[in-house]
mmCIF file of N, CA, C and O in Angstrom:
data_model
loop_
_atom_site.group_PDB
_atom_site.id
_atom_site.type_symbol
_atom_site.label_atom_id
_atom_site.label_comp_id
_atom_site.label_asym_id
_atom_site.label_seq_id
_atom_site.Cartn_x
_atom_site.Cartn_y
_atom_site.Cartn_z
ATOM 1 N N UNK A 1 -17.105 5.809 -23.963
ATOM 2 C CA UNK A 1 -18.265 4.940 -23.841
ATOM 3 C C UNK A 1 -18.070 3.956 -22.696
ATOM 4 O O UNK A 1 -16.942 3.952 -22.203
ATOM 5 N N UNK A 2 -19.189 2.923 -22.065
ATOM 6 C CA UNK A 2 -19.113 2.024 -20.967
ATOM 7 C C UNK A 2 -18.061 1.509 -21.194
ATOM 8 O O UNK A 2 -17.090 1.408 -20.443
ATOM 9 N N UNK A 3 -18.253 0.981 -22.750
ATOM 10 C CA UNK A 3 -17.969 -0.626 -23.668
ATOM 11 C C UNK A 3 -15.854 0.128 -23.309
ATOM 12 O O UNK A 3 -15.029 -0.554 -22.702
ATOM 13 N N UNK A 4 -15.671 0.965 -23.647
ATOM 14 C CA UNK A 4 -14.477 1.062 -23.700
ATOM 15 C C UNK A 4 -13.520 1.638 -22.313
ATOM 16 O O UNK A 4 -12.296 1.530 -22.245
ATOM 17 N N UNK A 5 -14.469 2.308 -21.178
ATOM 18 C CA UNK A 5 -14.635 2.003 -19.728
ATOM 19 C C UNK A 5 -14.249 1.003 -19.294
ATOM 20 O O UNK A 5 -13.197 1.016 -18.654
ATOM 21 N N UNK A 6 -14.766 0.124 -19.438
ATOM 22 C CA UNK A 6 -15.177 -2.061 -18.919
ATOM 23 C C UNK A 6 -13.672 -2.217 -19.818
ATOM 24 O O UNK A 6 -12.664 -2.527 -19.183
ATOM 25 N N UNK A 7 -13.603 -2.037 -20.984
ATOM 26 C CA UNK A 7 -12.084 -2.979 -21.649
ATOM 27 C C UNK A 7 -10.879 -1.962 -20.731
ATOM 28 O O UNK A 7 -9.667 -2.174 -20.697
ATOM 29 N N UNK A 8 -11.282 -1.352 -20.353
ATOM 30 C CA UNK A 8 -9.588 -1.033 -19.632
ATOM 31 C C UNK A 8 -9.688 -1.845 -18.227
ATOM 32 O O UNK A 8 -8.682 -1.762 -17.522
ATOM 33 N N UNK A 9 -10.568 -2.475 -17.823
ATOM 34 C CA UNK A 9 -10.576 -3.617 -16.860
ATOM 35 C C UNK A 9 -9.485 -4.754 -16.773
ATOM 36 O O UNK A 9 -8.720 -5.227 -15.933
ATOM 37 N N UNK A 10 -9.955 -5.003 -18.581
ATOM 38 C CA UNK A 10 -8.820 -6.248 -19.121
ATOM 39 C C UNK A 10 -7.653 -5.825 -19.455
ATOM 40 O O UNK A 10 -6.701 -6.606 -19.433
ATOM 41 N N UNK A 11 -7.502 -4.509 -19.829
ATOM 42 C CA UNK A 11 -5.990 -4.539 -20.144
ATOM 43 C C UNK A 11 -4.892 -3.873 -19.235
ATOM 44 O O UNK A 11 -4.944 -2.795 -18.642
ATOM 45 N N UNK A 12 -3.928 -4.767 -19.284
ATOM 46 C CA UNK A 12 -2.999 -4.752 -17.860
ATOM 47 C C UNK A 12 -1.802 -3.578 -18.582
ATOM 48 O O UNK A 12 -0.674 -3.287 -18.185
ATOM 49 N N UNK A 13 -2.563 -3.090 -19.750
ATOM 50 C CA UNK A 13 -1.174 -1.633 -19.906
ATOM 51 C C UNK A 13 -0.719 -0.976 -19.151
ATOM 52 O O UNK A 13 0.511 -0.965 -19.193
ATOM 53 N N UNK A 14 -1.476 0.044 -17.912
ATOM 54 C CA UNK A 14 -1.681 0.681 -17.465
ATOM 55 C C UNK A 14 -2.487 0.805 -16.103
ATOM 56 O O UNK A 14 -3.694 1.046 -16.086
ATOM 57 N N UNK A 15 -1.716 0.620 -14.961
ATOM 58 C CA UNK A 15 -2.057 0.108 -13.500
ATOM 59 C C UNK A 15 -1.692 1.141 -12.746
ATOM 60 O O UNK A 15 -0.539 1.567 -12.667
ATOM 61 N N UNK A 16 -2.891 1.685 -12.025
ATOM 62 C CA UNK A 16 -2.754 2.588 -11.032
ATOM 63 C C UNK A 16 -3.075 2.244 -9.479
ATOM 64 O O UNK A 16 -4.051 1.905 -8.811
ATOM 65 N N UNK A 17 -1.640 2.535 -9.277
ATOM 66 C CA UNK A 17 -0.987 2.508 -7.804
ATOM 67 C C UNK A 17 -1.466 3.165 -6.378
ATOM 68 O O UNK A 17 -1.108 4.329 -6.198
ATOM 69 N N UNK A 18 -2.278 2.505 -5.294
ATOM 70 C CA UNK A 18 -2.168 3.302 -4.144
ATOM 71 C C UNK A 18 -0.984 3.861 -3.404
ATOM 72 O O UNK A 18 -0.034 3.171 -3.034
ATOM 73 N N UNK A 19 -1.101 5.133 -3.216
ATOM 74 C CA UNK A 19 0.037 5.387 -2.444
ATOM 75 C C UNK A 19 0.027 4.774 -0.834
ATOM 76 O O UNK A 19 1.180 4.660 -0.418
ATOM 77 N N UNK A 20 -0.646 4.504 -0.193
ATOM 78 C CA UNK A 20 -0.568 4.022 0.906
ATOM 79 C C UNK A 20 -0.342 2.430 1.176
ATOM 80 O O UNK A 20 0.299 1.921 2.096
ATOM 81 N N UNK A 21 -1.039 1.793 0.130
ATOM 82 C CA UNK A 21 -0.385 0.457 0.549
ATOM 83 C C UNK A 21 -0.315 0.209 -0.696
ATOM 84 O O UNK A 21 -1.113 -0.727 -0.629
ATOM 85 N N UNK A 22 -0.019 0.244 -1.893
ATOM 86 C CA UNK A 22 0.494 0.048 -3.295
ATOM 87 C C UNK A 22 -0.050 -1.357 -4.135
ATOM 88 O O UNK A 22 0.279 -2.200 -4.969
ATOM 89 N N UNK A 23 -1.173 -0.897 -3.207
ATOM 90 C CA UNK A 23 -2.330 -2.217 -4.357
ATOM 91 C C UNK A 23 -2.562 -1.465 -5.930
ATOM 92 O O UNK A 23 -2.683 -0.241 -5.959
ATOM 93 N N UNK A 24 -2.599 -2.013 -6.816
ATOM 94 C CA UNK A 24 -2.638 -1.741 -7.972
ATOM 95 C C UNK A 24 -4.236 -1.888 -8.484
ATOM 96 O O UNK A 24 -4.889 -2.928 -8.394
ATOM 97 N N UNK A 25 -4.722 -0.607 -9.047
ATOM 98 C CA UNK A 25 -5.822 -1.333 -9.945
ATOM 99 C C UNK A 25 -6.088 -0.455 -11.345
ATOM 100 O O UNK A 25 -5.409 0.528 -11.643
ATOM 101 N N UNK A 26 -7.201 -0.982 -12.161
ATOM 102 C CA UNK A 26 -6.797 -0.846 -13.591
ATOM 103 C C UNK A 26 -7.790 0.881 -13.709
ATOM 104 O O UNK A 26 -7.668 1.325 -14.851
ATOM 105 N N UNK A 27 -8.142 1.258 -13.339
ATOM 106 C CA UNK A 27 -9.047 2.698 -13.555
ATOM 107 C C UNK A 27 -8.199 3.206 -12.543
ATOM 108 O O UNK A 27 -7.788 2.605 -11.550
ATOM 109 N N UNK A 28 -7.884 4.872 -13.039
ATOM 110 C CA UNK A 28 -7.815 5.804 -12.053
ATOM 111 C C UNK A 28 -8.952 5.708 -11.163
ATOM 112 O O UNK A 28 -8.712 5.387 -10.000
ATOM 113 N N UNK A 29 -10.108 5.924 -11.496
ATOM 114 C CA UNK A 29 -10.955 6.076 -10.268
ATOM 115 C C UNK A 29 -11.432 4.745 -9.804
ATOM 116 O O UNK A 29 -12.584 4.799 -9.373
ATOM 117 N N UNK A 30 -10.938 3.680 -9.770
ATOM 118 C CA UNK A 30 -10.952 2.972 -9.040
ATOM 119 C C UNK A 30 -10.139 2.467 -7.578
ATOM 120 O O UNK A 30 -10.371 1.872 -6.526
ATOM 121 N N UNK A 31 -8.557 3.438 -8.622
ATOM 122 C CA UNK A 31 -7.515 3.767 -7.377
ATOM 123 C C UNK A 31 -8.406 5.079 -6.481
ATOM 124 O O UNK A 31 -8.777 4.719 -5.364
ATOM 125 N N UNK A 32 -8.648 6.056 -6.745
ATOM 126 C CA UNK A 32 -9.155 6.755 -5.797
ATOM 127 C C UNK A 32 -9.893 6.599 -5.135
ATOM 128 O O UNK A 32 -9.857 7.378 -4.182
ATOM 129 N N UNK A 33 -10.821 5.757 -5.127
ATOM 130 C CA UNK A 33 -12.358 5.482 -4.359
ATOM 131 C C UNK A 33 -11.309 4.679 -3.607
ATOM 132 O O UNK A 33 -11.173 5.315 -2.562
ATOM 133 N N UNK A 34 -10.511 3.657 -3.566
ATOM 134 C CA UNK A 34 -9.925 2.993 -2.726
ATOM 135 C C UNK A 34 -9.179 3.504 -1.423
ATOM 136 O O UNK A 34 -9.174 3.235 -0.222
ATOM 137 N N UNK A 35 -8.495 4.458 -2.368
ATOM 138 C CA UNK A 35 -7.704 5.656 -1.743
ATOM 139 C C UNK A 35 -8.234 6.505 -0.630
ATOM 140 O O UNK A 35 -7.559 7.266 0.064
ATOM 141 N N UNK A 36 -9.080 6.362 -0.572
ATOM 142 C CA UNK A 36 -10.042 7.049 0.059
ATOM 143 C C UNK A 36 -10.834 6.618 1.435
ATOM 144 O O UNK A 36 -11.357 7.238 2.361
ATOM 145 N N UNK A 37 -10.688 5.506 1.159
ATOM 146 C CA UNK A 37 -11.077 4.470 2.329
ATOM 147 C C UNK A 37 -9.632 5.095 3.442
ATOM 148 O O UNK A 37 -9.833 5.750 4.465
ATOM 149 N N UNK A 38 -8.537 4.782 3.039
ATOM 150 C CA UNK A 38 -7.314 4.464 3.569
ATOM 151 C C UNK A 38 -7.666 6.664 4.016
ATOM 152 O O UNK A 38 -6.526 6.736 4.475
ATOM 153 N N UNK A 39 -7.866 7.203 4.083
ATOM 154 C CA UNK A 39 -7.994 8.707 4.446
ATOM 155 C C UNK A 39 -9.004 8.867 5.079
ATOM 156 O O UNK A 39 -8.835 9.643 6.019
ATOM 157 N N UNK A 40 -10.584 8.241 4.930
ATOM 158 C CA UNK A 40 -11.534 8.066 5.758
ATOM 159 C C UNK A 40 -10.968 7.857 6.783
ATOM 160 O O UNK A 40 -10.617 8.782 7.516
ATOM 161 N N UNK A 41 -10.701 6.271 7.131
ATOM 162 C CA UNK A 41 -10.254 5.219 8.302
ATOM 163 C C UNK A 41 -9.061 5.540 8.524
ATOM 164 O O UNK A 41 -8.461 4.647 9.122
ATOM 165 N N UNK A 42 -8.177 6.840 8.200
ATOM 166 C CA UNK A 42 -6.641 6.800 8.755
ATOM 167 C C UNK A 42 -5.915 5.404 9.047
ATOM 168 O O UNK A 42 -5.558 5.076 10.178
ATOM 169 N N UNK A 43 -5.780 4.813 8.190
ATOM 170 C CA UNK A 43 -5.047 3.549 8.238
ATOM 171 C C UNK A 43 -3.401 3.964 8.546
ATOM 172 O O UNK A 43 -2.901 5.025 8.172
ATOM 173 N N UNK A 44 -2.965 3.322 9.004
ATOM 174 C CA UNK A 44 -1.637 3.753 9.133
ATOM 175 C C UNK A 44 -0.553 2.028 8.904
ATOM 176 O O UNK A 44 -0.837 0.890 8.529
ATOM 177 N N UNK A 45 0.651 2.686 9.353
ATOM 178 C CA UNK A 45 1.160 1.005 9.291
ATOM 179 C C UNK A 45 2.347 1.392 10.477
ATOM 180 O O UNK A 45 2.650 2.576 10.628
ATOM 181 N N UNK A 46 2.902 0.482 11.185
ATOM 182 C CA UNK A 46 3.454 0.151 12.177
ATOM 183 C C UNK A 46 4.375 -0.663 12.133
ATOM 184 O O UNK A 46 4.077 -1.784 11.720
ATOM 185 N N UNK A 47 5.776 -0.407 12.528
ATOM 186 C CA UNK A 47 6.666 -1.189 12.593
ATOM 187 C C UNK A 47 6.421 -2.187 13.397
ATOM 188 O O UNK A 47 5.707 -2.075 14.394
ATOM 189 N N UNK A 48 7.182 -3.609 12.916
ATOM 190 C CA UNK A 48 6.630 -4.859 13.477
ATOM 191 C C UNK A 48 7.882 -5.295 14.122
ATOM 192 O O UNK A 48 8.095 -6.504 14.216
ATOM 193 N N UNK A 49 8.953 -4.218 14.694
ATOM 194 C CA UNK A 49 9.961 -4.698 15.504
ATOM 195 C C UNK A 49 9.283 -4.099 16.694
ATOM 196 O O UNK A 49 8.730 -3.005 16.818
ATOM 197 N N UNK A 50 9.495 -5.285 17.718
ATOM 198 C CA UNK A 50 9.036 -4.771 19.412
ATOM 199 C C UNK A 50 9.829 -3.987 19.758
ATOM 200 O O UNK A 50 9.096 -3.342 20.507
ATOM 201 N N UNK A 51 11.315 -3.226 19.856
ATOM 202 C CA UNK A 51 11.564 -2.223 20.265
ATOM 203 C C UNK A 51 10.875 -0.797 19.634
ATOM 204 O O UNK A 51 10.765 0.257 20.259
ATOM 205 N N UNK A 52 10.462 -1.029 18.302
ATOM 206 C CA UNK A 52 9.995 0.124 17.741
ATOM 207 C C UNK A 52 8.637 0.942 17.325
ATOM 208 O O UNK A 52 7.808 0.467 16.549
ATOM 209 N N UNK A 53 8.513 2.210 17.928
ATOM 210 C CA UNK A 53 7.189 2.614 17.632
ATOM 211 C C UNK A 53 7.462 3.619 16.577
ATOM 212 O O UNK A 53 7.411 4.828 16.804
ATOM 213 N N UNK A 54 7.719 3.167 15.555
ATOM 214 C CA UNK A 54 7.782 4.206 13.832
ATOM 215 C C UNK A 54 6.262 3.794 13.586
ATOM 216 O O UNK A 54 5.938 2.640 13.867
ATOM 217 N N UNK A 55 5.238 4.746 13.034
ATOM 218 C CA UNK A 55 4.300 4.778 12.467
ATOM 219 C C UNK A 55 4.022 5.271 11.390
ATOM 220 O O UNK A 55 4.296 6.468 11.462
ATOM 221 N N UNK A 56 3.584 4.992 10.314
ATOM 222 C CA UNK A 56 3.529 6.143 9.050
ATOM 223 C C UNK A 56 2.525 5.613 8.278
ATOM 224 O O UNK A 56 2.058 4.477 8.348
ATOM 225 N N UNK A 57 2.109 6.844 7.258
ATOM 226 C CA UNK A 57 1.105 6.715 6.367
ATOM 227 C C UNK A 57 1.022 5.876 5.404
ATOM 228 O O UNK A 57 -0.056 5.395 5.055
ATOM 229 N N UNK A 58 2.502 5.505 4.678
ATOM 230 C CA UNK A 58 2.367 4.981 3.751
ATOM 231 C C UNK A 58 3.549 3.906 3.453
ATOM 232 O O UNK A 58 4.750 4.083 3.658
ATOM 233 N N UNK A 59 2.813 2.544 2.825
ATOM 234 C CA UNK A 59 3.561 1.555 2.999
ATOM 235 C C UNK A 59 5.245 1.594 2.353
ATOM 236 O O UNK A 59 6.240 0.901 2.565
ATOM 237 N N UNK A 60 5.045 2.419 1.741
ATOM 238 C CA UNK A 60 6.461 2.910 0.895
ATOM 239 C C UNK A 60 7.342 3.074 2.537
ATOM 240 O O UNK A 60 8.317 2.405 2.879
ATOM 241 N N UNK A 61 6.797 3.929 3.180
ATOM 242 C CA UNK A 61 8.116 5.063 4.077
ATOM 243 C C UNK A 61 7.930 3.337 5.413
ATOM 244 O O UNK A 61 8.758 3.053 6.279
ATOM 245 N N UNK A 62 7.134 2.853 5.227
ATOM 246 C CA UNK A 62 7.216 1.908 6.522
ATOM 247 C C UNK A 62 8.712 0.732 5.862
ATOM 248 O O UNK A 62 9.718 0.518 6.539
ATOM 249 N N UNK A 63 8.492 0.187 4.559
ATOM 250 C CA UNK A 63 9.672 -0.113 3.616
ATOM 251 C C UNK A 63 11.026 0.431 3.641
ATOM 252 O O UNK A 63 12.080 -0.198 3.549
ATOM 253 N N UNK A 64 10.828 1.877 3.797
ATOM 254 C CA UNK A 64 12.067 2.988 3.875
ATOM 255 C C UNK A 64 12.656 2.327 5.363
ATOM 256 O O UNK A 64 13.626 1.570 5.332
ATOM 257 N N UNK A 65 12.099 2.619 6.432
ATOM 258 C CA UNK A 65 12.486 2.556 7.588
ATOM 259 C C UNK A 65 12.751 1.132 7.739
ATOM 260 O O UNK A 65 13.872 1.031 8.238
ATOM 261 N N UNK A 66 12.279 0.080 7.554
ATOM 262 C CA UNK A 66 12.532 -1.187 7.666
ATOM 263 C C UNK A 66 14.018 -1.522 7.204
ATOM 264 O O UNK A 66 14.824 -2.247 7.787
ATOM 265 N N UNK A 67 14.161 -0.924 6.195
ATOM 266 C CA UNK A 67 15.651 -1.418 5.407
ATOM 267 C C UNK A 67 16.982 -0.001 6.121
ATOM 268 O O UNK A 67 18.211 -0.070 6.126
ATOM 269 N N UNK A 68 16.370 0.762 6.464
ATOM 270 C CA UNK A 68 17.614 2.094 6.723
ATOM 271 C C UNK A 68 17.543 1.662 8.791
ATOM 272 O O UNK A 68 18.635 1.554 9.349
ATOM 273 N N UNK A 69 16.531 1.516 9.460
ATOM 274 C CA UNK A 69 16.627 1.479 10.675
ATOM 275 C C UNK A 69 17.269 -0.260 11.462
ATOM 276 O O UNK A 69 18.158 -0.584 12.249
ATOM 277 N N UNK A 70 16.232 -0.946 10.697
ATOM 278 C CA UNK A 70 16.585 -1.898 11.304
ATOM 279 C C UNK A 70 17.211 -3.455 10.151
ATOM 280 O O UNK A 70 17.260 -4.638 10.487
ATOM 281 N N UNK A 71 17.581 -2.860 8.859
ATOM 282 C CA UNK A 71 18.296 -3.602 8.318
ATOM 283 C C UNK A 71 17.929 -4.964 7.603
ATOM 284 O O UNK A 71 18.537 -5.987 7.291
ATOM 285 N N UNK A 72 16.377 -4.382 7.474
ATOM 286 C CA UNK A 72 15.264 -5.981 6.862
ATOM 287 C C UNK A 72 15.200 -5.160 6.108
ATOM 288 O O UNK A 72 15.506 -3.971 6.016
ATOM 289 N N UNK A 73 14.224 -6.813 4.854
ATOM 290 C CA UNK A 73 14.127 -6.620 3.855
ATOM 291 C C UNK A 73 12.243 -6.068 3.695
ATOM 292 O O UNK A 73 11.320 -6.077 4.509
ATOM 293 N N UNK A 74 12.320 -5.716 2.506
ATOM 294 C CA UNK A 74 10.328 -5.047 2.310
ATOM 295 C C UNK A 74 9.429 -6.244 2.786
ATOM 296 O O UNK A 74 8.437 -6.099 3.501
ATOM 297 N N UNK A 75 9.848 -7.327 2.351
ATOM 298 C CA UNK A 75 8.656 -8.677 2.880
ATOM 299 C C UNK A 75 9.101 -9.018 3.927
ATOM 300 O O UNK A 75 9.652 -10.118 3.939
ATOM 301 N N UNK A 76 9.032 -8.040 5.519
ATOM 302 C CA UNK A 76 8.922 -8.887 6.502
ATOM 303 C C UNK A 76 9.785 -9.699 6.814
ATOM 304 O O UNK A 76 9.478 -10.333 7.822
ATOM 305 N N UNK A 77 11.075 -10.045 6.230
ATOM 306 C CA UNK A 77 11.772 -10.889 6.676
ATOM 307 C C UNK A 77 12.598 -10.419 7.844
ATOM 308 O O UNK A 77 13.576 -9.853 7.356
ATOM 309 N N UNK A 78 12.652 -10.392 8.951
ATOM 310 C CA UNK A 78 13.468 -9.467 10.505
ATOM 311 C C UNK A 78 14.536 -10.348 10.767
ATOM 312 O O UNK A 78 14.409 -11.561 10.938
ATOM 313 N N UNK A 79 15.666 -9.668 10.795
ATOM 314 C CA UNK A 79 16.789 -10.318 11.624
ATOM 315 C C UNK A 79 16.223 -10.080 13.138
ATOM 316 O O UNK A 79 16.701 -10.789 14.024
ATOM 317 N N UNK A 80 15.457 -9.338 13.397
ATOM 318 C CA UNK A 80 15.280 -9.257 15.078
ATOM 319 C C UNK A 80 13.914 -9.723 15.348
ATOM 320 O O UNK A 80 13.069 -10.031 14.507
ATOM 321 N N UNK A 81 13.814 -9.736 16.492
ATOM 322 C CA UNK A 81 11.989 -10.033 16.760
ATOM 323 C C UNK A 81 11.191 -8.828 16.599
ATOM 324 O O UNK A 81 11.261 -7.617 16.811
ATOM 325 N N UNK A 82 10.074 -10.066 15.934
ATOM 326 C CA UNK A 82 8.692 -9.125 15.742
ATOM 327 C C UNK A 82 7.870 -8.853 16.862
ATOM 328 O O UNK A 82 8.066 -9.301 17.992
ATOM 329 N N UNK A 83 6.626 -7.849 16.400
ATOM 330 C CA UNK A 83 5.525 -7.717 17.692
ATOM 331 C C UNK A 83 4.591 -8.844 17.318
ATOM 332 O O UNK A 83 3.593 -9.056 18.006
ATOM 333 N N UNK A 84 4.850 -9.512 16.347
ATOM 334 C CA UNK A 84 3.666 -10.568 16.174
ATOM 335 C C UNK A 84 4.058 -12.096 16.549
ATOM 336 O O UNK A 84 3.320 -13.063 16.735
ATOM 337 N N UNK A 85 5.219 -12.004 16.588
ATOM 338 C CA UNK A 85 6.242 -13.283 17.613
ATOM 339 C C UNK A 85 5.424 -13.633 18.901
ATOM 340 O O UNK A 85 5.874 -14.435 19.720
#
């Protein structure tokens, strides 16, 4: 029914994850319609060290590379300079 549609709004049991940038929301198909944007618009993400042009789909593997290439942490914190410096 709607009524029981609408209450999985409120309840935080069960949160579904974008794979591309790992915003959370409470309906599967609310993750997909989102999801979807990010495949429309080919969003991508970009390393924010100025020596580096790594590009990738999804905020997970940009995380991966941040901590295995250049030795930062997931939030942006750079021992080296950024491109936004």
């Amino acid at each position: 029914s709607n009524l029981q549609r609408h209450k999985t709004l409120h309840d935080n049991s069960k949160w579904f994850e974008c794979k591309f940038c790992l915003k959370k929301y409470p309906r599967k198909d609310m993750m997909k319609d989102h999801t979807m944007a990010h495949i429309r618009q080919q969003i991508h993400f970009e390393c924010p060290v100025l020596s580096c042009n790594f590009e990738c789909l999804l905020y997970s593997s940009l995380a991966n590379h941040l901590n295995s290439d250049h030795n930062c942490c997931e939030k942006r914190t750079h021992a080296t300079e950024t491109k936004d410096q």
